[in-house]
Structures are given as C-alpha cells and as structure tokens.
C-alpha positions as MATLAB code, in Angstrom:
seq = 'XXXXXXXXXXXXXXXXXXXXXXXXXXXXXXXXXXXXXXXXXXXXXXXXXXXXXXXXXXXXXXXXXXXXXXXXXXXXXXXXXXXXXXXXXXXXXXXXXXXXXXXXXXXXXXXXXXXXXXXXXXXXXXXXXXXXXXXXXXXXXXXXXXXXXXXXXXXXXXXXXXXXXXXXXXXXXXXXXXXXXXXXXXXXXXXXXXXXXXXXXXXXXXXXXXXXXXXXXXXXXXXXXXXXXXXXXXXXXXXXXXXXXXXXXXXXXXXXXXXXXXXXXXXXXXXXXXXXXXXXXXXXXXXXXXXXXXXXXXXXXXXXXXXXXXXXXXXXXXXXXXXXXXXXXXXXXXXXXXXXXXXXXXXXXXXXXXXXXXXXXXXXXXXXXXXXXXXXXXXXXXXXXXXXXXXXXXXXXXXXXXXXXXXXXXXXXXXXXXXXXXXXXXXXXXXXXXXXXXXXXXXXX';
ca = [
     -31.193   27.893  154.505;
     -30.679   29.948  151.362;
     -29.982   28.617  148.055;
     -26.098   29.012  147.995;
     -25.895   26.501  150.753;
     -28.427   24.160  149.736;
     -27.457   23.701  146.493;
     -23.252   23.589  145.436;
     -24.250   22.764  141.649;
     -21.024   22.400  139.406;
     -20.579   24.525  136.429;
     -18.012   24.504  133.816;
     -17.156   27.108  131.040;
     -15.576   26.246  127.455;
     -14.432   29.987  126.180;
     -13.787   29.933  122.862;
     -12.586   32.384  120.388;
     -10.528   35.230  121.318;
      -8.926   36.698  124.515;
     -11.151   39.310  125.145;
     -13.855   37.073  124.888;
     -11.941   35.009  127.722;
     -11.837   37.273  129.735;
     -15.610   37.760  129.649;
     -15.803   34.532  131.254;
     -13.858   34.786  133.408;
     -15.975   38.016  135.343;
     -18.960   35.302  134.701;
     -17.119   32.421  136.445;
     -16.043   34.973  139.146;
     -19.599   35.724  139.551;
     -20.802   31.882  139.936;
     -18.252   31.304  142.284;
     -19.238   33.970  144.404;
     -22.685   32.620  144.327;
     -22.450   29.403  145.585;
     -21.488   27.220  142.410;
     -18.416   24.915  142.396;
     -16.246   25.271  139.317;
     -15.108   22.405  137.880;
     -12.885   21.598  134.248;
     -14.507   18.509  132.792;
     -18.023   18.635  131.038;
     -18.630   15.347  132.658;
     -17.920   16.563  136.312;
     -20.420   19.350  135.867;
     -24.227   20.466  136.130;
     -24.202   23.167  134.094;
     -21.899   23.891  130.939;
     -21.297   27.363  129.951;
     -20.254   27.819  126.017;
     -18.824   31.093  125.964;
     -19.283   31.670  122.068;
     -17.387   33.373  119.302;
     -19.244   34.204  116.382;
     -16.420   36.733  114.549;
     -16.187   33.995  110.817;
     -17.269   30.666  109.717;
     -14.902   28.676  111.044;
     -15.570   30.383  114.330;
     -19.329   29.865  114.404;
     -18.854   26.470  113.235;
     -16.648   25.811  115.742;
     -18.872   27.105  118.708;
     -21.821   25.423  116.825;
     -20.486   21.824  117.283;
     -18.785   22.727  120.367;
     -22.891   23.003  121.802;
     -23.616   19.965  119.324;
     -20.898   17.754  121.107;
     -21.643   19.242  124.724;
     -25.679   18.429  123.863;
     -24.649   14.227  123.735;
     -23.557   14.781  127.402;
     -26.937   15.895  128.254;
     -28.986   13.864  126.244;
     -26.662   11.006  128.208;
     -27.892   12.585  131.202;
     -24.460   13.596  132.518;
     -24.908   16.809  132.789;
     -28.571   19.110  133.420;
     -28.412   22.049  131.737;
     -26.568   24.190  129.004;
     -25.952   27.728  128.567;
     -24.999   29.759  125.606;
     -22.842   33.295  126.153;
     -20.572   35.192  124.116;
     -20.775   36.621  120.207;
     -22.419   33.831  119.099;
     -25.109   34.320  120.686;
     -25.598   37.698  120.772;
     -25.590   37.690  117.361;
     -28.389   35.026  116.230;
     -30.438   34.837  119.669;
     -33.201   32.854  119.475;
     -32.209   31.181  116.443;
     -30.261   28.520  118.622;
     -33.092   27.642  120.625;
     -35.097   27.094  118.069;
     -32.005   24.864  116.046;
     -30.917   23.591  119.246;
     -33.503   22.372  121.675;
     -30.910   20.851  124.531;
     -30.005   24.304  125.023;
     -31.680   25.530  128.305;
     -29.975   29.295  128.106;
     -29.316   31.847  125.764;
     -27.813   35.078  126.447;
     -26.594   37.785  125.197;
     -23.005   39.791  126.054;
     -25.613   42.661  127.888;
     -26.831   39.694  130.067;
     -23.352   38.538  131.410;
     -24.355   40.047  134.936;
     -26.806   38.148  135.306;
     -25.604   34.976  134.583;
     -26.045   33.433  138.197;
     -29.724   34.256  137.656;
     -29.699   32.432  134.291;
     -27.912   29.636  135.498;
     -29.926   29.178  138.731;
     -32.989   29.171  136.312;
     -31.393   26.664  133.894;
     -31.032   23.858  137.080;
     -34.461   24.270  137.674;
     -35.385   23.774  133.926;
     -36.370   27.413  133.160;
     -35.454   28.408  129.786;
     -33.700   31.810  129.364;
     -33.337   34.217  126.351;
     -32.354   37.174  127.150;
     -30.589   39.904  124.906;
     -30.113   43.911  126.811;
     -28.322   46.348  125.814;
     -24.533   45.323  124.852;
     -23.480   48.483  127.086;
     -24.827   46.739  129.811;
     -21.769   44.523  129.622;
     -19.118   45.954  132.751;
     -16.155   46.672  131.797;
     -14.385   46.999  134.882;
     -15.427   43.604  137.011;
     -14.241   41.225  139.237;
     -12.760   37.589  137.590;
     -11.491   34.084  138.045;
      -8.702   33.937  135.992;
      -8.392   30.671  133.590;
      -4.851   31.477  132.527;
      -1.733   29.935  134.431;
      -0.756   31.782  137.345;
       1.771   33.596  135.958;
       0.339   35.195  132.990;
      -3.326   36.896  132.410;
      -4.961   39.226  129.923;
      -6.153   43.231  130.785;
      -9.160   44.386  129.190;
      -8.404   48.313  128.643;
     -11.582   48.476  126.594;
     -14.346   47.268  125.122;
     -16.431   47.271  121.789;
     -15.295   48.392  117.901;
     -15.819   51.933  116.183;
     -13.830   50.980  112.876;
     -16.525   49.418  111.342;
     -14.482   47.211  108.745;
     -16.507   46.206  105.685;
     -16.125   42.437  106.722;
     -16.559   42.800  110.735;
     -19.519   41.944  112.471;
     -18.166   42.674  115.996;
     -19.268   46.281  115.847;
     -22.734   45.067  115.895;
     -22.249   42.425  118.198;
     -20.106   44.317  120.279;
     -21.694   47.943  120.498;
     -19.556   50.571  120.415;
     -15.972   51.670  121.544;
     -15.655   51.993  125.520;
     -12.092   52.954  127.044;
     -11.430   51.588  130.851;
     -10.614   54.466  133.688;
      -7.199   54.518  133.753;
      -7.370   54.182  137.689;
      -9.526   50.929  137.470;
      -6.917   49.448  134.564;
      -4.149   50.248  137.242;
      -5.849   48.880  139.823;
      -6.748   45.646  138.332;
      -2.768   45.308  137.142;
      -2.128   45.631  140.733;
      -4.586   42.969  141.761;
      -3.420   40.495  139.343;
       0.593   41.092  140.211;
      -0.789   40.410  143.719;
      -1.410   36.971  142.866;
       1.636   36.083  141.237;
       0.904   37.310  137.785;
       4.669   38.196  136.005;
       3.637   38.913  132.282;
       0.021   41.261  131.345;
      -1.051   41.168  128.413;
      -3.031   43.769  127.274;
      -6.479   43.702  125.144;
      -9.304   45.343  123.670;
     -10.653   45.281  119.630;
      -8.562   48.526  119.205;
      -5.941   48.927  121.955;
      -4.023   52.080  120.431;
      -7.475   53.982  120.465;
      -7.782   53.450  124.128;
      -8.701   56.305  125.843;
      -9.682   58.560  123.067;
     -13.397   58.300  124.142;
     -12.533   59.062  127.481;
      -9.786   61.840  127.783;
     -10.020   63.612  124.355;
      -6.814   61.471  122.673;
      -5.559   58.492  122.525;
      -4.077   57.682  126.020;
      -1.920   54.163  125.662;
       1.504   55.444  125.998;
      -0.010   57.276  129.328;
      -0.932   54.346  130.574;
       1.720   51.613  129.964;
       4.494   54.614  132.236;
       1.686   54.181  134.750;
       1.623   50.528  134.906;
       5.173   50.044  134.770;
       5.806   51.298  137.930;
       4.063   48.485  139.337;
       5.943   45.802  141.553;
       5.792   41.961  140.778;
       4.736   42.494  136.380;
       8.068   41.736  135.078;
       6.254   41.553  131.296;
       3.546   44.472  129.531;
       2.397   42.941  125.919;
       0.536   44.528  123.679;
      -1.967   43.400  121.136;
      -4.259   44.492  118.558;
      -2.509   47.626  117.490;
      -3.681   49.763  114.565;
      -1.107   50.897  112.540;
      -2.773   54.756  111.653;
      -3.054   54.829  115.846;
       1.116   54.107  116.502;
       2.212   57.532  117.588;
       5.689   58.417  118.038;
       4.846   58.935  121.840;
       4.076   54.967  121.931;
       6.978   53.917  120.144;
       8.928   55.316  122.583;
       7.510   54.276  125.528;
       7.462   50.495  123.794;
      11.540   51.664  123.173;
      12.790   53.387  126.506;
      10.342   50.999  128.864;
      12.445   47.707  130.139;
       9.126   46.187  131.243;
       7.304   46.574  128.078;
       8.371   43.698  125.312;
       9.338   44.556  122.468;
       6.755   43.228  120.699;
       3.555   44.401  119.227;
       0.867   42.885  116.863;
      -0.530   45.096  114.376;
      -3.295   43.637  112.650;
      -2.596   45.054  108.999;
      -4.808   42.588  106.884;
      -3.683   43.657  103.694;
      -0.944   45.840  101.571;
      -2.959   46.345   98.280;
      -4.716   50.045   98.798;
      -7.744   49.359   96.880;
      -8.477   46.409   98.673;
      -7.838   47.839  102.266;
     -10.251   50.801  100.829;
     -12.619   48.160  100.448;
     -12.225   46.687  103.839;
     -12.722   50.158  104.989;
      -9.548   50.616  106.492;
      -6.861   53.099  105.944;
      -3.252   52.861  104.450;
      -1.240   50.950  102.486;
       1.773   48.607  102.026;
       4.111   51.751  101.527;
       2.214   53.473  104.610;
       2.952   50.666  106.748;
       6.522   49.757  105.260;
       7.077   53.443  106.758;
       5.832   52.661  110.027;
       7.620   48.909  110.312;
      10.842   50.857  109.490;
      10.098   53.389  111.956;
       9.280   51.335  114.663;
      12.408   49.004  114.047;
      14.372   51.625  113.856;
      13.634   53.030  117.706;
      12.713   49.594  119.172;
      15.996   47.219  119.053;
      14.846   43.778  118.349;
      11.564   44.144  117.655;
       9.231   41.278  116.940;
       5.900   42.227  115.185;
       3.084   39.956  114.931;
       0.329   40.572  111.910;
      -2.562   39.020  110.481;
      -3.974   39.241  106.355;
      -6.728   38.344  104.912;
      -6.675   36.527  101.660;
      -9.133   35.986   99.351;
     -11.189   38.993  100.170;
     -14.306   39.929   97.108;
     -12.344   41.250   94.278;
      -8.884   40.491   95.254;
      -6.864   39.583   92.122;
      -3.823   38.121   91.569;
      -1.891   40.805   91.277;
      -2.859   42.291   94.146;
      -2.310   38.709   95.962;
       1.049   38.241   94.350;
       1.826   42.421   95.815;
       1.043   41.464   99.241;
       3.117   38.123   99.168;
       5.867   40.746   97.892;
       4.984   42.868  100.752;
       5.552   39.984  103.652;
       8.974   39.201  101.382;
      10.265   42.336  102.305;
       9.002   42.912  105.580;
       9.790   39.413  106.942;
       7.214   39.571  109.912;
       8.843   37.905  113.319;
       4.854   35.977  113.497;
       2.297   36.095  110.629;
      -1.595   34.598  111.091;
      -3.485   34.534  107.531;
      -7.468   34.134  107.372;
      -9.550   33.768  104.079;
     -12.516   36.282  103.714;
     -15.857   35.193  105.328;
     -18.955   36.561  104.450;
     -20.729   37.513  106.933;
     -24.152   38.772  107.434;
     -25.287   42.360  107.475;
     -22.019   43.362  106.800;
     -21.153   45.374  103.801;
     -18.609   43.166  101.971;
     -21.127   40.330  102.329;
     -23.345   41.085   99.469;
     -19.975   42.816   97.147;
     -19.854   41.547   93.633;
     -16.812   39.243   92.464;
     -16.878   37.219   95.601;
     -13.336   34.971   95.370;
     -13.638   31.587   94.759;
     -13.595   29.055   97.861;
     -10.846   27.265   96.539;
      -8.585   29.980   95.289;
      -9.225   31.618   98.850;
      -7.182   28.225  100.501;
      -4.624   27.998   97.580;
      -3.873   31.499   98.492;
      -3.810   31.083  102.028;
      -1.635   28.419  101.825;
       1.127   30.175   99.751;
       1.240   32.822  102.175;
       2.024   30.875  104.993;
       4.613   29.425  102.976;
       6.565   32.318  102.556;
       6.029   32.734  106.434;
       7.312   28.963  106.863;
      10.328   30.446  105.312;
      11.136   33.931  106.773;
      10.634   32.247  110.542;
      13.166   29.461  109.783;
      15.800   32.158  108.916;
      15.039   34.198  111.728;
      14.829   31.011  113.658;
      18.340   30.069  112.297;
      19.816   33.375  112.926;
      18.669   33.254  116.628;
      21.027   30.166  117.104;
      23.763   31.251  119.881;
      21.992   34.018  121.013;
      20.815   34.115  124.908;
      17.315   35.403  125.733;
      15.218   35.816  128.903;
      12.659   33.523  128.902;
       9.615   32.682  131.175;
       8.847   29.138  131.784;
       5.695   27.985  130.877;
       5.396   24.130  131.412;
       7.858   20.923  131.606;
       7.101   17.888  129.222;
       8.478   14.835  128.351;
      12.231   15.726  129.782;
      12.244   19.308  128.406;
      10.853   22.749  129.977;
       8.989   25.011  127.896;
       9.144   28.527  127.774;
       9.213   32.019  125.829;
      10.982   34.838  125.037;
       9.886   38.567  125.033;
       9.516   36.893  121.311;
       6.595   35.264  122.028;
       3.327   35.589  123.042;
       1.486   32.709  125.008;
      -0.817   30.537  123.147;
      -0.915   31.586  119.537;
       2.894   32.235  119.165;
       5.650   29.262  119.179;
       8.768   29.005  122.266;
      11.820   27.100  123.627;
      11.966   24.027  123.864;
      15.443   23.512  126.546;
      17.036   21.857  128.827;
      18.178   22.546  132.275;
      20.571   21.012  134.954;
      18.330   22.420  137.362;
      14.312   22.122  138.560;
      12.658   25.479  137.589;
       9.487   26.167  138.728;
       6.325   27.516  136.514;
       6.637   31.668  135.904;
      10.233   31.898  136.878;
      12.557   33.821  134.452;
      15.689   32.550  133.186;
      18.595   32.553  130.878;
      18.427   30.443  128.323;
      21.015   29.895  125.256;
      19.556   29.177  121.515;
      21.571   25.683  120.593;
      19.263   24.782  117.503;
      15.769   25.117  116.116;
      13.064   22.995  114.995;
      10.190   24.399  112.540;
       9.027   27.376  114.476;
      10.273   26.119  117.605;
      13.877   27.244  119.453;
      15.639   24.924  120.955;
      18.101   25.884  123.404;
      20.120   25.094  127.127;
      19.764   26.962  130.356;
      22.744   29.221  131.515;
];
C-alpha cells in the first residue's frame, strides 16, 4: 500500500492577498489533490493548513502575520497537526517566521511551490521544512483547482515584475518578468470554458508588457483576438494595465472586440510628475489625462478602475491637493487609494521627509471622498439604463450580480429582483430602478 491510499490527510488553504497570488494556490491545491490529500474549507476540518502569504505592505504582512497567529490557536488546541507557510510572505523573510513562530511546521518559498506535496507529507510526520530555490523555479504554466465560483476564474499570462518601482518589493520577491506561451494561455482558456467558466479574467504584475520577453513586443492585443474566438467565455477582463504600455493596437481590440469588457484597470498611483519620478515610474497627470481621453474616446462606455498612493516620502500638499484635482476631472468609474509603506530594501524606504502617519490617513480619507462622490453621480446617472449582467449569488430575497462594470470581488454590483429563478453564471437583462452607495439597484427584464 503506498502512501496516497494509506493516508487521505485533509488540507486546507487560506490565499490571501492578490489574484495572482490565488492562483498560485490553486496549482498547489491541484497538486495535493492529485496526491492523495482531501481538500477541505474549514481550518477545523483539516490536518494541514496552508497560508498562502502576501507580503506586498504593512497591512498585508500584518494581515498574513495574524492570519498564522490565529490559525496557530487551532493547533496548539490540537485541532489541526501541522501548518505551512507559502506565498510572498514568506519568500521574503524565510526563516525569520520559524524562528518568531514556532507552531509553524513549513516554510517555503514561491520556487518551492512544486514541491509542496513533499513539504506537506513531511509536515504530518513532524518534519520541519525551509526551503527557499530559485523564484524561476515557480511554473508558470500548471495544472489548478480553481477556488473561484464556477463561472468566473483568473488567467495568469505572466509572471514576476521588471518595473522596479521605488516602493515595490515584489521584484525581489517575485524575480523577474516571465510572459506565458501564447499556445499554453489559449489552451488553459479553453480548459477553463470547458468547465463552465463564462467571464476570464486576466492577470500578471504587468499585463500590457506581456509577451515582450518572449516575441520581441508587447503581444496583448495578439492574444485577447486569439482568445476570443473561443466558445463558452462570454467575458475577457483585463487588469493591471500600465498606462506607457496602452497601444493604440489594444485600444482597439478592447473597442471592436464584443467579448472583451469594456473595462480596464490602470494602476496610475499618482498625477504629480515629481512624485511619480520618485516612485520610478513614468508620466504624468497630463500624460495620462491624454490617454483616459483617448481611450474613452474609441471605447464607448468605458469603465476604468485605478489605484493612488497617498502619502508617499515628500508628497506635499500641493501636490496632494493636484492629484485630488486630477480624480475631479477624470471622475474614475472605480478608484482604490493606499498610503505609502516603507518597505525594506527598497529604495523609497530609507528617502528623507518620510510623511507623517497621520497625515498619510487624513489624506487617504479625502480621496476616497471625492470618489464617494463621483460614483454616486455615475451611480445616479445609470438609473433607467439596462445592462447585461452575470449573476453572482442570491441573498436575502434579492440576486446579485454585475455588469461589464464590474469586476468580481473588489468592485461593487446589482442588487435586483426577478420574477423568475436564475441560476449562478447565467446572463441577463437587468434594468437600473435606483442605487444605494456604490451599489445599483435594479429589476430583471
């Protein structure tokens, strides 16, 4: 008898941070499935818990840090055997959390996520692992259990960060930029529309720089005509666009394409030039005011999701008070807002006139408030319209569901009504009756 049959040991996963990261565990959970483990959803159901780490800011680490904290009472309880660390976290500060943490049984780094059935067989046996290869190690075209509902998933196009932003420490944790064959991206969308997937969203730290590594230029647009031809994906989203990498080739595939939403999220992080010269990025708030005109322009409707970072070191008020002027004017569709972490052996870590903790929040805080206000008027002007929209869910009377709009997760939806049952991942016509905050409220046609 081999060890797969004696032995059906439950693991779970928490995957925190962001969707790339996700879908890291999801290859790992493929892998213990395939090897004899039974998944299972609750930490006190399983043997072995897998914390799939971010470690990108503070609030992330601190997060994953008391995520292992909270999952170490289980064990101490003796509920569960063994624990097991993954993801940026611990690739970036390694031994460190055995040493701080001594429930811990496993930690690995992102080059060891292939072997994570050995590390996990070892853990139930009460080996400990550390373990840290080479971060190219981690495949980038692998097999997966997918942990999203049915009818929506992430694709991976690529994997690790060139940029090298002043403030980012996923280059280092990471390793550097890898582009996805375009066959084995094609493939993979085929696979998941297979099993019922209608909506793909599509992922990597710099998606409009995939296959520049690769094929000699940047190769997105190619791509997204390829995978639109494919049967069963009603949806292609995109995320994590830069703004210097929009081409007009992309813009009008995103414009002449039915299946791809109109919808893109541009991570701009700031308007002020200096300060985006700091962050070691390029542009500014006229550059991209070009490009947002531009792209609205070709691409009827278009929502555009984007992300700032306040507070960064020597950020002054005027140059806080330009970029609220610049989200004024631009009146994003979705807006996310971060204050500056400093984070080790990064460059902006150690600059002089670090911002004030306090000031950083004040200023986040304003900034969404202007946001608050530019989605309730697009919210408002959305009343009577009729969109497509995929359902997601059904709670307390009322299905819930999204436009092209939205984006699952981190954006907001519809809250409607309908005379008829609908079943999870169908499409349907729905009209916009009211709204409520950053929610639409609306009636099925």
């Amino acid at each position: 008898m081999n060890w797969k049959m004696n032995n059906m040991l439950k693991v779970g996963m928490i995957s925190l941070g962001c969707p790339k990261n996700q879908v890291d565990g999801e290859a790992m959970l493929y892998k213990l499935i395939n090897a004899g483990f039974e998944a299972v959803n609750e930490i006190e159901n399983s043997d072995i818990m897998i914390i799939n780490t971010c470690g990108f800011i503070d609030a992330a680490k601190k997060e994953a840090i008391e995520t292992i904290l909270e999952v170490a009472e289980y064990k101490n309880a003796g509920l569960i055997t063994s624990i097991v660390v993954t993801g940026c976290l611990a690739e970036r500060y390694q031994d460190e959390i055995l040493k701080e943490m001594p429930e811990v049984d496993a930690v690995i780094g992102i080059g060891a996520n292939n072997d994570i059935v050995k590390v996990c067989q070892k853990a139930a046996v009460g080996i400990k692992t550390s373990f840290f290869p080479n971060k190219c190690n981690l495949s980038i075209d692998e097999k997966r259990t997918l942990s999203t509902p049915s009818h929506w998933a992430y694709l991976k196009i690529a994997e690790g960060c060139d940029n090298r932003c002043s403030y980012c420490a996923i280059p280092s944790i990471r390793g550097k930029f890898r582009s996805r064959k375009m066959e084995a991206v094609i493939e993979e969308a085929k696979e998941l529309a297979s099993k019922g997937v209608k909506e793909v969203i599509l992922i990597a730290q710099d998606t409009t720089k995939y296959g520049l590594d690769l094929y000699g230029e940047y190769k997105l647009d190619v791509l997204l005509k390829e995978l639109v031809k494919i049967e069963g994906v009603e949806w292609f989203r995109l995320y994590y666009c830069y703004p210097q990498r929009i081409t007009e080739s992309l813009i009008n595939v995103i414009a002449n394409e039915e299946k791809i939403c109109n919808y893109i999220d541009i991570p701009l992080q700031h308007s002020d030039k200096t300060v985006l010269k700091n962050m070691n990025r390029v542009g500014d708030g006229e550059e991209y005011s070009v490009l947002i005109s531009k792209m609205r322009e070709s691409i009827p409707g278009l929502s555009i999701r984007t992300t700032f970072m306040v507070g960064f070191p020597g950020e002054t008020d005027e140059q806080f008070e330009n970029l609220c002027k610049f989200v004024k004017k631009e009146k994003f569709d979705k807006m996310g807002c971060f204050t500056f972490s400093p984070e080790e052996d990064t460059p902006a870590y150690s600059m002089d006139n670090q911002i004030d903790e306090n000031v950083k929040l004040h200023r986040e805080e304003l900034l969404m408030e202007i946001q608050y206000g530019i989605t309730e008027e697009a919210n408002k002007s959305r009343v009577g319209n009729v969109y497509k929209v995929i359902v997601d869910g059904f709670e307390d009377g009322s299905y819930i569901g999204r436009s092209y709009l939205d984006s699952p997760e981190i954006d907001s939806g519809i809250i409607f009504k309908s005379d008829k049952k609908l079943n999870i991942g169908e499409f349907v016509n729905v009209k916009i009756t009211d709204y409520n905050g950053y929610d639409l409220l609306g009636v099925c046609e």
